[in-house]
Coordinates of C-alpha atoms in Angstrom, one line a residue:
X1 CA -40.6 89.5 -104.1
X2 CA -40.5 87.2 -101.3
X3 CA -36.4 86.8 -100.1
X4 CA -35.8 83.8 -98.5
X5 CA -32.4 83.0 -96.3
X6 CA -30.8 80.1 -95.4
X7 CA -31.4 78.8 -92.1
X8 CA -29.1 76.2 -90.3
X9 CA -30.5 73.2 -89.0
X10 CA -32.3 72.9 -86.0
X11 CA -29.5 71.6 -83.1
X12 CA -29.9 68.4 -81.6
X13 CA -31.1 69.2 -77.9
X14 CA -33.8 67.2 -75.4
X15 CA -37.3 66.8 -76.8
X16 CA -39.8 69.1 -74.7
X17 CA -42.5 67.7 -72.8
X18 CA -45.5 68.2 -74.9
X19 CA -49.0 65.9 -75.0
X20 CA -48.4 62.4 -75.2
X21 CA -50.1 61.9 -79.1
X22 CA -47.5 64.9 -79.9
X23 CA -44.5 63.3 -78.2
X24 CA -45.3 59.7 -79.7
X25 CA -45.2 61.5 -83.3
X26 CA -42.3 63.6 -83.4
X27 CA -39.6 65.3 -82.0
X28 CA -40.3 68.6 -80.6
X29 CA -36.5 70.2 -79.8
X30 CA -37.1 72.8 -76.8
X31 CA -35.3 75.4 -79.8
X32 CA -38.4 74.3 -82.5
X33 CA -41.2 74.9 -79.8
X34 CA -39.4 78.4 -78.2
X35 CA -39.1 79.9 -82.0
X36 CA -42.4 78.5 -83.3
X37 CA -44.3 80.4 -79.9
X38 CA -41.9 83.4 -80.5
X39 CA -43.1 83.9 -83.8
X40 CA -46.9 83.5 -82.7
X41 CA -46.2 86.3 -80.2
X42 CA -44.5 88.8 -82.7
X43 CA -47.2 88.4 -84.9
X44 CA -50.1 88.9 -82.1
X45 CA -47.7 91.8 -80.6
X46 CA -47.4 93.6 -84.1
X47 CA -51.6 92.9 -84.9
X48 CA -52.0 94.5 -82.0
X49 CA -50.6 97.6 -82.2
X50 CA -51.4 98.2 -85.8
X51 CA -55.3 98.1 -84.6
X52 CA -54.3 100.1 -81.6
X53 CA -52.8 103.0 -84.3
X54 CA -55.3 102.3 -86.8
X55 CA -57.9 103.3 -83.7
X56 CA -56.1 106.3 -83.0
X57 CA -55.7 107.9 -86.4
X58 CA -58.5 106.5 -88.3
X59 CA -61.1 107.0 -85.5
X60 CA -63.6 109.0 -88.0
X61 CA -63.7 106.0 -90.4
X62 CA -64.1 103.4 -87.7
X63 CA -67.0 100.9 -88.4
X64 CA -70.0 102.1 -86.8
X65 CA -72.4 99.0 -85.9
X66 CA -75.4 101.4 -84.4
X67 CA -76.1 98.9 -81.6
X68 CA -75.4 95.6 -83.5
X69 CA -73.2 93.3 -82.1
X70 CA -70.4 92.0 -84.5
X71 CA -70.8 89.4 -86.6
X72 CA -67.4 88.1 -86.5
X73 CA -66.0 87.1 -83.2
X74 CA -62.7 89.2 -82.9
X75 CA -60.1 86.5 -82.2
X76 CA -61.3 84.8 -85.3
X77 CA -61.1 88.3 -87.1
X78 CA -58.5 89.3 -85.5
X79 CA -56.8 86.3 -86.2
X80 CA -57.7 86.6 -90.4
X81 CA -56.7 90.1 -90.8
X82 CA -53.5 90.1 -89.6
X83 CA -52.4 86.7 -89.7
X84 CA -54.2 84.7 -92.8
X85 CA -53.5 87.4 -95.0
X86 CA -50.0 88.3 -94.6
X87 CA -50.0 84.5 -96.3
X88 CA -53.2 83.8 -98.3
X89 CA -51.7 83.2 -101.3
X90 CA -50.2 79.9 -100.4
X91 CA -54.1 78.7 -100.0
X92 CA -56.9 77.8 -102.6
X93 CA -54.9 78.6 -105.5
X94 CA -57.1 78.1 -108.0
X95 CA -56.3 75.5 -110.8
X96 CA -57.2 75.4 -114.6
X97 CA -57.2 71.9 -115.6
X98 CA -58.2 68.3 -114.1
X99 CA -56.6 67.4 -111.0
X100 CA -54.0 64.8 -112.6
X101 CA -50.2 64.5 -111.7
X102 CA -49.9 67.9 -113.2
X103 CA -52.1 70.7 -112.5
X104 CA -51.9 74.2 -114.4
X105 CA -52.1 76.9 -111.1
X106 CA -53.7 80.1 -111.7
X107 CA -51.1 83.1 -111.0
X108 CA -52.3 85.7 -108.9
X109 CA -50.8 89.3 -107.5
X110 CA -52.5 92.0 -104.7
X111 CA -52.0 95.3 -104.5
X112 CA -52.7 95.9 -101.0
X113 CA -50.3 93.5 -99.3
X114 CA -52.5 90.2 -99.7
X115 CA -55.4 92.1 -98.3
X116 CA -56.7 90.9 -101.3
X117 CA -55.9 88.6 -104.2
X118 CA -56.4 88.8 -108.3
X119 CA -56.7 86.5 -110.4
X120 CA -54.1 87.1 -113.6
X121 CA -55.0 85.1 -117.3
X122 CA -51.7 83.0 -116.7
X123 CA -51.7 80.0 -114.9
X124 CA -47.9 77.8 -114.3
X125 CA -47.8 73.9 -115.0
X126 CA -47.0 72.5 -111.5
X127 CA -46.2 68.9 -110.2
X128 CA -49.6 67.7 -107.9
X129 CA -48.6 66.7 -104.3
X130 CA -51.6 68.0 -103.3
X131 CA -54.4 66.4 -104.4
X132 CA -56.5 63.6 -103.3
X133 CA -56.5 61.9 -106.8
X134 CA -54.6 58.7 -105.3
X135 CA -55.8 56.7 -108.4
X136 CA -55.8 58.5 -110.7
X137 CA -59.8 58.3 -111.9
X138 CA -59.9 62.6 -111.5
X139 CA -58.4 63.4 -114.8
X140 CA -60.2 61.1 -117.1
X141 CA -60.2 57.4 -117.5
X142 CA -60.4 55.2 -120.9
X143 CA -63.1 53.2 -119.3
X144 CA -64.9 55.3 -116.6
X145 CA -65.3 58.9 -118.9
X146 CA -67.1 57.7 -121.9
X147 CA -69.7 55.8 -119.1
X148 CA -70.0 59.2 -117.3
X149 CA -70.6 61.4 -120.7
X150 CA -73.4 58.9 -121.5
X151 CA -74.5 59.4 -117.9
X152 CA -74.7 62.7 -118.0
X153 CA -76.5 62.5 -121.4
X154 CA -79.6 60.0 -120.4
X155 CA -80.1 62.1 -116.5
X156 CA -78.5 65.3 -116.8
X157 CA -76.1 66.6 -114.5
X158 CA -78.6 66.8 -111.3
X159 CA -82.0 64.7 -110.3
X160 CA -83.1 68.3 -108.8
X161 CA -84.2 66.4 -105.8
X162 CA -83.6 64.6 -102.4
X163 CA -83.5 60.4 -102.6
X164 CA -86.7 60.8 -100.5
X165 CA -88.6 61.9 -103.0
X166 CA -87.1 61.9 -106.9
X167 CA -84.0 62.0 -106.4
X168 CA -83.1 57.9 -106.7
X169 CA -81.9 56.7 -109.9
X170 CA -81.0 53.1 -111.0
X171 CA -77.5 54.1 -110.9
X172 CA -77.8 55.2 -106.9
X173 CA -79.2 51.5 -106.5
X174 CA -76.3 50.2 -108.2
X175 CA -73.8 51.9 -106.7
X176 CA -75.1 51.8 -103.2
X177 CA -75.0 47.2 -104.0
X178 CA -72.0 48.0 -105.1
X179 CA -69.7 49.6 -102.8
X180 CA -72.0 47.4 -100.1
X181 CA -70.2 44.3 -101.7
X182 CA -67.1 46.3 -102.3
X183 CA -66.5 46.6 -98.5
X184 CA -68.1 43.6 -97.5
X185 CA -70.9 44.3 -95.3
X186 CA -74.7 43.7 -96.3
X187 CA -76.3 47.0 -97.2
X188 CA -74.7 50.6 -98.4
X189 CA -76.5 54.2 -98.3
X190 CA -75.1 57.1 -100.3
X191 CA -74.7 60.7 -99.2
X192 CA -73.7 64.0 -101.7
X193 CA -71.0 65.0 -99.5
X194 CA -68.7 63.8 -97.8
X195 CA -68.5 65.6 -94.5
X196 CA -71.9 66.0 -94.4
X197 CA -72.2 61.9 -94.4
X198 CA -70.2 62.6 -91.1
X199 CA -71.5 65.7 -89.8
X200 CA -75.8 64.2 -90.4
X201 CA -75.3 60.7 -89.6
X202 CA -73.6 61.1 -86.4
X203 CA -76.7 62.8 -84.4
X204 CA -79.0 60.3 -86.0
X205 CA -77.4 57.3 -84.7
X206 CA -76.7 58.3 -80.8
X207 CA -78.0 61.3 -79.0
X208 CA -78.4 62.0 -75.6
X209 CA -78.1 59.9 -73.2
X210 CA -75.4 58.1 -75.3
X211 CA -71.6 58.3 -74.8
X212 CA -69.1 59.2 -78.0
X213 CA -65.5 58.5 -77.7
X214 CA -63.4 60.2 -80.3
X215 CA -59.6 60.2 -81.5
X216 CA -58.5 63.2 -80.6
X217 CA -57.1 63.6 -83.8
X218 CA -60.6 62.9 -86.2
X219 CA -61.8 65.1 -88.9
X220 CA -63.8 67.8 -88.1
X221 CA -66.7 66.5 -89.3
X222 CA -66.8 63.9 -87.1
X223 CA -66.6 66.6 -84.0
X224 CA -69.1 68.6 -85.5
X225 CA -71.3 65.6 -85.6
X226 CA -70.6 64.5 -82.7
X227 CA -71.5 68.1 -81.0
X228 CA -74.6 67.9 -82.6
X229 CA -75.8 64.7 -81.2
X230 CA -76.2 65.6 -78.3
X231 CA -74.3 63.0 -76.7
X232 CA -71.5 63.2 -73.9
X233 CA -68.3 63.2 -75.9
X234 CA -65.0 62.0 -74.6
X235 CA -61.6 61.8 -76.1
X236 CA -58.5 59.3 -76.3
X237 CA -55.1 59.9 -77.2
X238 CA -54.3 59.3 -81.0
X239 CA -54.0 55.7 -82.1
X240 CA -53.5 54.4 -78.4
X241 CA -55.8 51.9 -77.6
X242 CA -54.9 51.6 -73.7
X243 CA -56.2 54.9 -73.3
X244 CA -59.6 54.3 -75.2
X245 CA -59.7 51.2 -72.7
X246 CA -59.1 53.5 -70.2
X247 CA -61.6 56.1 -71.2
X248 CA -64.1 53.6 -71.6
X249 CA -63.7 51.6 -68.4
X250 CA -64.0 54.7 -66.6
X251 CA -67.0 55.8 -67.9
X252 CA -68.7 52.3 -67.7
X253 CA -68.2 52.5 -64.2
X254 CA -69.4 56.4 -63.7
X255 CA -72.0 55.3 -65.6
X256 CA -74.7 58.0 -67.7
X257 CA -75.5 60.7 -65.5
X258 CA -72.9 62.7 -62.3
X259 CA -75.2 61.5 -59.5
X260 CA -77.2 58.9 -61.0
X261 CA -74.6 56.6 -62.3
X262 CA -77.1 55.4 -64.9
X263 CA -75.7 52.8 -67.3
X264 CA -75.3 54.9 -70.9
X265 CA -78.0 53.8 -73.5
X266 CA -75.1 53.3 -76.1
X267 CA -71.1 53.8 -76.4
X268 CA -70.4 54.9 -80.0
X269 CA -66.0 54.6 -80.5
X270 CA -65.2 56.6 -83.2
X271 CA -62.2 55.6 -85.3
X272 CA -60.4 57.1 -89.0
X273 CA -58.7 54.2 -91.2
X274 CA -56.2 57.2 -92.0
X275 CA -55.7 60.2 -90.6
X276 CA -55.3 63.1 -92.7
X277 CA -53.3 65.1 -91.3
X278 CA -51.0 62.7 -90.5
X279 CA -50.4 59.5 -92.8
X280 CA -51.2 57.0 -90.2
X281 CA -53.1 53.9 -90.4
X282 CA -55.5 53.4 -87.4
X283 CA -54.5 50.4 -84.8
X284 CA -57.7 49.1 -85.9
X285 CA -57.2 45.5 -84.5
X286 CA -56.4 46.3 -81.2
X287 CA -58.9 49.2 -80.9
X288 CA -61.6 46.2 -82.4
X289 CA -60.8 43.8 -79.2
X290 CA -61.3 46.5 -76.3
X291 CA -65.0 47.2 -78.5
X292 CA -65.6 43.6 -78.0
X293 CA -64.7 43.7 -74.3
X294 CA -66.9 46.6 -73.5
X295 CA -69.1 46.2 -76.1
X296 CA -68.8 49.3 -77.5
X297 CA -69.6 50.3 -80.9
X298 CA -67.2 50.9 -83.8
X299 CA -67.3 53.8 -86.2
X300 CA -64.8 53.6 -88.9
X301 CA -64.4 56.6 -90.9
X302 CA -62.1 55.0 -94.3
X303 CA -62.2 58.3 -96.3
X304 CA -58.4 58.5 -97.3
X305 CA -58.4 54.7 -96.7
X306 CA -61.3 53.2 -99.2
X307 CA -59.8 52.7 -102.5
X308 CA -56.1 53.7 -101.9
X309 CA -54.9 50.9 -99.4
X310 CA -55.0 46.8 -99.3
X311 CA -54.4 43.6 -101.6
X312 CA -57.7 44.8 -103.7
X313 CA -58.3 48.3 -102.7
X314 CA -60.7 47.6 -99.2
X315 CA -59.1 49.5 -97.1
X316 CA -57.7 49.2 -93.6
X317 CA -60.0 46.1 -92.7
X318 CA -58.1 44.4 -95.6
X319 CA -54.5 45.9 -95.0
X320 CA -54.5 45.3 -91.2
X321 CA -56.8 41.5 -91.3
X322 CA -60.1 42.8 -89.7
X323 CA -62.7 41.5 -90.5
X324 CA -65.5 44.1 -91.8
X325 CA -68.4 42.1 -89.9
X326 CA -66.5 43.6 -86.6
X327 CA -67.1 46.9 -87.7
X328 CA -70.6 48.4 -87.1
X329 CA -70.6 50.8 -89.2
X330 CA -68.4 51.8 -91.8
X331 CA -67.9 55.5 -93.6
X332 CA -66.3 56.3 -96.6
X333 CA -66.2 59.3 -99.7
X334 CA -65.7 59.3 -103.1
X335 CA -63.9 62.6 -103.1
X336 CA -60.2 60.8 -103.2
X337 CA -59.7 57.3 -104.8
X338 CA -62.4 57.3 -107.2
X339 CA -62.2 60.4 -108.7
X340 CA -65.6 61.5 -107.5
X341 CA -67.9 63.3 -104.9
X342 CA -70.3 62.4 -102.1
X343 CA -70.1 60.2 -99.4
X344 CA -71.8 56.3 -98.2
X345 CA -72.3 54.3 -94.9
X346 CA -72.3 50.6 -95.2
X347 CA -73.8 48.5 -92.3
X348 CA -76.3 45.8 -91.5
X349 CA -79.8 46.3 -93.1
X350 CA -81.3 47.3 -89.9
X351 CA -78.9 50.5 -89.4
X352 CA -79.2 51.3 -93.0
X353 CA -82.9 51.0 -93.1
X354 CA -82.9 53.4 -90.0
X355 CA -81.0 55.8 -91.8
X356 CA -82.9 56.2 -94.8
X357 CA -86.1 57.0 -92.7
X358 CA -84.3 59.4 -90.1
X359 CA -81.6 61.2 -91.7
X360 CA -81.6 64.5 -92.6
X361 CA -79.0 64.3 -95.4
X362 CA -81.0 61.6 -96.7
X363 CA -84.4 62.9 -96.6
X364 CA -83.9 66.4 -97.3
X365 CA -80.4 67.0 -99.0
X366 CA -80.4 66.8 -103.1
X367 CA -78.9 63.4 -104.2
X368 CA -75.2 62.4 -105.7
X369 CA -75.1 63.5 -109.5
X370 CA -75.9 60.7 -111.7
X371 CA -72.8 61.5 -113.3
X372 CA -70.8 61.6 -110.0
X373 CA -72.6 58.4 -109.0
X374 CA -71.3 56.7 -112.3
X375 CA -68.2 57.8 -111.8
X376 CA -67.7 55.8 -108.5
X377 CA -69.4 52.8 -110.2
X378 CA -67.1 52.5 -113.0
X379 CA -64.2 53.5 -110.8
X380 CA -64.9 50.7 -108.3
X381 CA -65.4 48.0 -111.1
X382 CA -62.0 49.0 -112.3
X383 CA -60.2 48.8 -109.2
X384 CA -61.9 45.1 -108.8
X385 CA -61.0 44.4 -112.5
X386 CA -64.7 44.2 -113.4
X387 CA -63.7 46.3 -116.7
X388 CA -62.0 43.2 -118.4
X389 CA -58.2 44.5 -117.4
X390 CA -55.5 44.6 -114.6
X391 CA -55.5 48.3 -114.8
X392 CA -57.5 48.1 -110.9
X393 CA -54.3 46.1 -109.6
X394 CA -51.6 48.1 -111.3
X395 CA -52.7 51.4 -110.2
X396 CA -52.8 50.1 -106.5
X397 CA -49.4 48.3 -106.9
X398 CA -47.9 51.8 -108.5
X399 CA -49.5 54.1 -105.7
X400 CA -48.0 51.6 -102.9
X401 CA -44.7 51.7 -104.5
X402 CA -44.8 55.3 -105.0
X403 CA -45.5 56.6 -101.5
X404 CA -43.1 54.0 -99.9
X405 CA -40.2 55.3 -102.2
X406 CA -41.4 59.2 -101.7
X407 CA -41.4 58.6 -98.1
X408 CA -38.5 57.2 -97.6
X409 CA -36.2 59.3 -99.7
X410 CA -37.5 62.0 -97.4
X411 CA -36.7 60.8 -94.6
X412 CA -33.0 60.3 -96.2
X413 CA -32.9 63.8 -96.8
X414 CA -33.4 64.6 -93.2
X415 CA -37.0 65.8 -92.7
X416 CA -39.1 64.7 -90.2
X417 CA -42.3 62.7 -91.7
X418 CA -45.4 61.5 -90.4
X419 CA -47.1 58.9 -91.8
X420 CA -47.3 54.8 -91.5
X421 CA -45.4 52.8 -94.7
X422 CA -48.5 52.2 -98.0
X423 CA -49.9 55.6 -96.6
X424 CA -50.3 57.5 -99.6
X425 CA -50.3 60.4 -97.1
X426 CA -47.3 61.9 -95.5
X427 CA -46.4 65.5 -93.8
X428 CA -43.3 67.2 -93.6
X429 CA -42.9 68.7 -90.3
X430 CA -42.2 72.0 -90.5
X431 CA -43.0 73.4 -87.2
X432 CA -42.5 77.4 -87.9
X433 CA -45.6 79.8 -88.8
X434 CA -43.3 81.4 -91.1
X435 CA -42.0 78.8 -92.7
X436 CA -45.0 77.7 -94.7
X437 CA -45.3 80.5 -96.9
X438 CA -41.8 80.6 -97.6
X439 CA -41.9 76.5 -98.1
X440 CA -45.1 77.1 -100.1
X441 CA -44.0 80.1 -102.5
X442 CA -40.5 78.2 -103.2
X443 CA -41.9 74.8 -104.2
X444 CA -44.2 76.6 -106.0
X445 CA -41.7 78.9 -108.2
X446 CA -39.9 75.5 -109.5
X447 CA -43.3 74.4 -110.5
X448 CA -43.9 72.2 -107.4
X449 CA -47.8 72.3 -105.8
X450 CA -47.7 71.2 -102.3
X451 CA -50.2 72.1 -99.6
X452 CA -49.0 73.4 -96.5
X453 CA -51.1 73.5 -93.2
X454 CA -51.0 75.4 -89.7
X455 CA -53.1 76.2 -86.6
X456 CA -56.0 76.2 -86.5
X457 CA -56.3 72.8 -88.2
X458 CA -53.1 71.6 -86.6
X459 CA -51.6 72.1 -83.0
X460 CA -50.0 75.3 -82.8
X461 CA -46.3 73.8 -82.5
X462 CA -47.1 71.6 -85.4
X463 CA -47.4 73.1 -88.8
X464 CA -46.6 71.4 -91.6
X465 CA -46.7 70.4 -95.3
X466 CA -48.7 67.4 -96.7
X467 CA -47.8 65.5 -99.3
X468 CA -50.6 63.5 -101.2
X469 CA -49.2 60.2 -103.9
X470 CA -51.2 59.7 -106.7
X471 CA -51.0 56.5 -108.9
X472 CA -50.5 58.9 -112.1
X473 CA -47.7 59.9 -110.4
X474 CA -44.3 58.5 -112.7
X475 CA -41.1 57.9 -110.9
X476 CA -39.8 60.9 -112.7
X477 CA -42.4 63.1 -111.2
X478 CA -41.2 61.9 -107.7
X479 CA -37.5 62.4 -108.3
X480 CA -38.6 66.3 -109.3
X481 CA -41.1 66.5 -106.5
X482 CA -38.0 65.1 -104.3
X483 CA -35.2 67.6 -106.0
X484 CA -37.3 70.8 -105.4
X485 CA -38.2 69.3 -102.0
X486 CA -34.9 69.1 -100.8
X487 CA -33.7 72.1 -102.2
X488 CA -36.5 74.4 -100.7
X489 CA -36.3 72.4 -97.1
X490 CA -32.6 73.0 -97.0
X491 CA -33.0 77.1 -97.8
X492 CA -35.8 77.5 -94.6
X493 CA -34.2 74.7 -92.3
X494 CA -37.1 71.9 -92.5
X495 CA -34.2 69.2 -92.8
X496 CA -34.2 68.8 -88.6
X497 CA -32.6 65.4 -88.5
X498 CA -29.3 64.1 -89.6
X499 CA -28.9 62.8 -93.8
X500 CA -28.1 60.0 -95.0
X501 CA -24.2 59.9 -96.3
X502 CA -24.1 60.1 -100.5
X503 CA -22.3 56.9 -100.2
X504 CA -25.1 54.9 -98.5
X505 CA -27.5 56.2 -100.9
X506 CA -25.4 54.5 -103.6
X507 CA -25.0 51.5 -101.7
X508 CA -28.9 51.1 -102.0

């Protein structure tokens, strides 16, 4: 049983001096950043010496790899073993019903100190703050499920082959007109996944020779594609667009090559509408003039943002006033507002015709499930109140109002949050290793799901848990998602910032 102890707040002292994206997000107390490395350094210290003893008294059992060099790179095993472990239970819990507003978790135990997990043939009915199901569409629809069942019925689950060859149905030509005139730009092509839309499409469209310049904070598989094109990458800060004109008026003028100064054959500016890990809307507008000035492409990677955000569900160029003909090329998934799976690019009919004759993904990858490709379609036609009701526009209204209200009632409480205002992303900074299991397991005995993240896919001082609003969401399951919250963030010291008074809470 995991014993948790009250820890006080966090005193009020000078920020530290961290990276500029870090400092502009939150504030990092010299106390926060001096315990969060101490407890990185115990838990190295302590791995350490329990492989140093476990050398020394289990020599005879050692592994013996009879010349082969290891497959897994120590830090990274190193890192698994005596780390990831001690707290794998707070990730990929597995779930027994549809992703809705409440999920039933799968209860597991281990009987060698989370070495290893088992599964167990009870399962606890939790509150979702974790999912990606920001519409709702995941858990079954009254008009979108009976059009996927037929779906499935008339092409089976799979075409069992890649759009090059078999694997186009009518319903991929739909969709791929539809979510073209969805986000306003002339043609659309449709990918199975969604990283891989990132991760394939990225090499094909500059290489070498061309320059990439990258938020520092994008999705991983924008950085993986942009490592695999080939191209010289540079980074900006996060969401500051004096830097990117910084970036890219420096490397105009140092032009392609160190000691040719050749101009570069393309610059490629790659953007998120939100970041994930973070709640906040790109500064898309500005970011959109300095493109114009340099002329510079735009990549615009919309998958939290498609669906979940603007009047009618566009996105960030309808939230923020851009116009979508600015944008060269747009990216998006299916994975979060519409309930779905797979990913699409939407750009002018010379780009998309490229695509479909040079991209991997495209050529060799098996197609979007007809029933997954239904899905969207139905999804999307609710959302623009093709489906005869203003279901589309209530679920939009009810996710806006949602997030705004779960956000701010946080930030009453005292936590420090991340995220911009109709984000229906938002983390709770909570800084310490160890407290996100003890955040995790907490929540999650008073029938609370959050997700809670730490280095690697955040900075090392910056671990925290992210909270994902869903339309299904009712205002009584925010006030218990808020209740259990507050509770578990007072008992491991997450509340770092001052209250509101009781009385001003009334007053509003």
């Amino acid at each position: 049983m995991t014993v948790l102890l009250p820890i006080p707040p966090l005193v009020p002292i000078p920020p530290i001096a961290v990276p500029g994206e870090v400092r502009r997000m939150v504030r990092l107390t010299y106390l926060t950043a001096l315990t969060t490395l101490l407890g990185y350094v115990v838990f190295f210290v302590f791995g350490f010496l329990r492989d140093l003893f476990r050398e020394l008294f289990d020599w005879s059992k050692s592994d013996d790899l009879r010349g082969y060099a290891p497959i897994c790179p120590p830090f990274e095993d190193f890192y698994t073993r005596r780390i990831y472990h001690r707290i794998q239970d707070c990730f990929a819990r597995p779930i027994a019903s549809a992703p809705d507003a409440w999920i039933d978790v799968v209860e597991r135990y281990s009987n060698d100190n989370n070495k290893t997990l088992h599964r167990s043939s009870t399962a606890s009915r939790c509150l979702n703050l974790g999912s990606y199901n920001y519409l709702g569409f995941a858990a079954g629809d009254e008009y979108c499920t009976p059009r996927v069942i037929e779906s499935l019925k008339k092409y089976a689950p799979t075409a069992c082959s890649a759009r090059a060859d078999a694997g186009t149905t009518r319903l991929h030509v739909e969709l791929e007109e539809l979510i073209a005139r969805f986000v306003g730009k002339p043609e659309a092509i449709t990918f199975g996944m969604g990283y891989v839309t990132n991760s394939s499409i990225i090499p094909v469209l500059v290489g070498e020779g061309g320059l990439i310049i990258s938020d520092s904070f994008n999705h991983n598989s924008i950085v993986s594609g942009a490592r695999a094109s080939g191209a010289t990458v540079h980074v900006f800060r996060h969401n500051s667009p004096s830097h990117l004109e910084e970036v890219l008026r420096e490397q105009i003028v140092k032009g392609r090559q160190p000691g040719t100064h050749r101009p570069w054959r393309k610059i490629l500016v790659i953007v998120e509408g939100i970041y994930s890990m973070e709640g906040e809307f790109c500064k898309l507008p500005e970011i959109v003039a300095i493109c114009k000035k340099y002329k510079a492409y735009i990549y615009l990677d919309e998958a939290h943002s498609i669906g979940a955000v603007g009047k009618s569900g566009r996105g960030v160029c309808e939230l923020l006033g851009v116009d979508p003909a600015d944008i060269d090329i747009m990216m998006g998934t299916f994975t979060k507002s519409f309930g779905s799976c797979g990913g699409y690019i939407a750009a002018s009919e010379e780009i998309i015709r490229y695509l479909k004759h040079a991209c991997p993904a495209h050529l060799y990858a098996t197609s979007m499930s007809p029933a997954a490709v239904q899905q969207v379609i139905s999804a999307i036609k609710v959302v623009l109140g093709e489906d005869g009701s203003n279901r589309g526009a209530k679920k939009l209204a009810q996710i806006r109002e949602g997030s705004n209200y779960f956000r701010s009632e946080l930030k009453k409480m005292g936590f420090v949050v991340l995220g911009d205002n109709d984000s229906p992303v938002m983390a709770i900074m909570l800084y310490n290793l160890a407290k996100l299991p003890a955040f995790s397991r907490a929540c999650l005995r008073q029938n609370v799901a959050v997700v809670t993240v730490g280095y690697p896919a955040t900075p090392v001082l910056l671990a925290r848990a992210r909270i994902c609003i869903s339309a299904s969401h009712t205002r009584e399951d925010l006030n218990k998602g808020l209740k259990v919250i507050s509770e578990v963030g007072g008992l491991v010291g997450a509340k770092c910032l001052p209250a509101e008074p009781e009385k001003a809470k009334k007053m509003d």
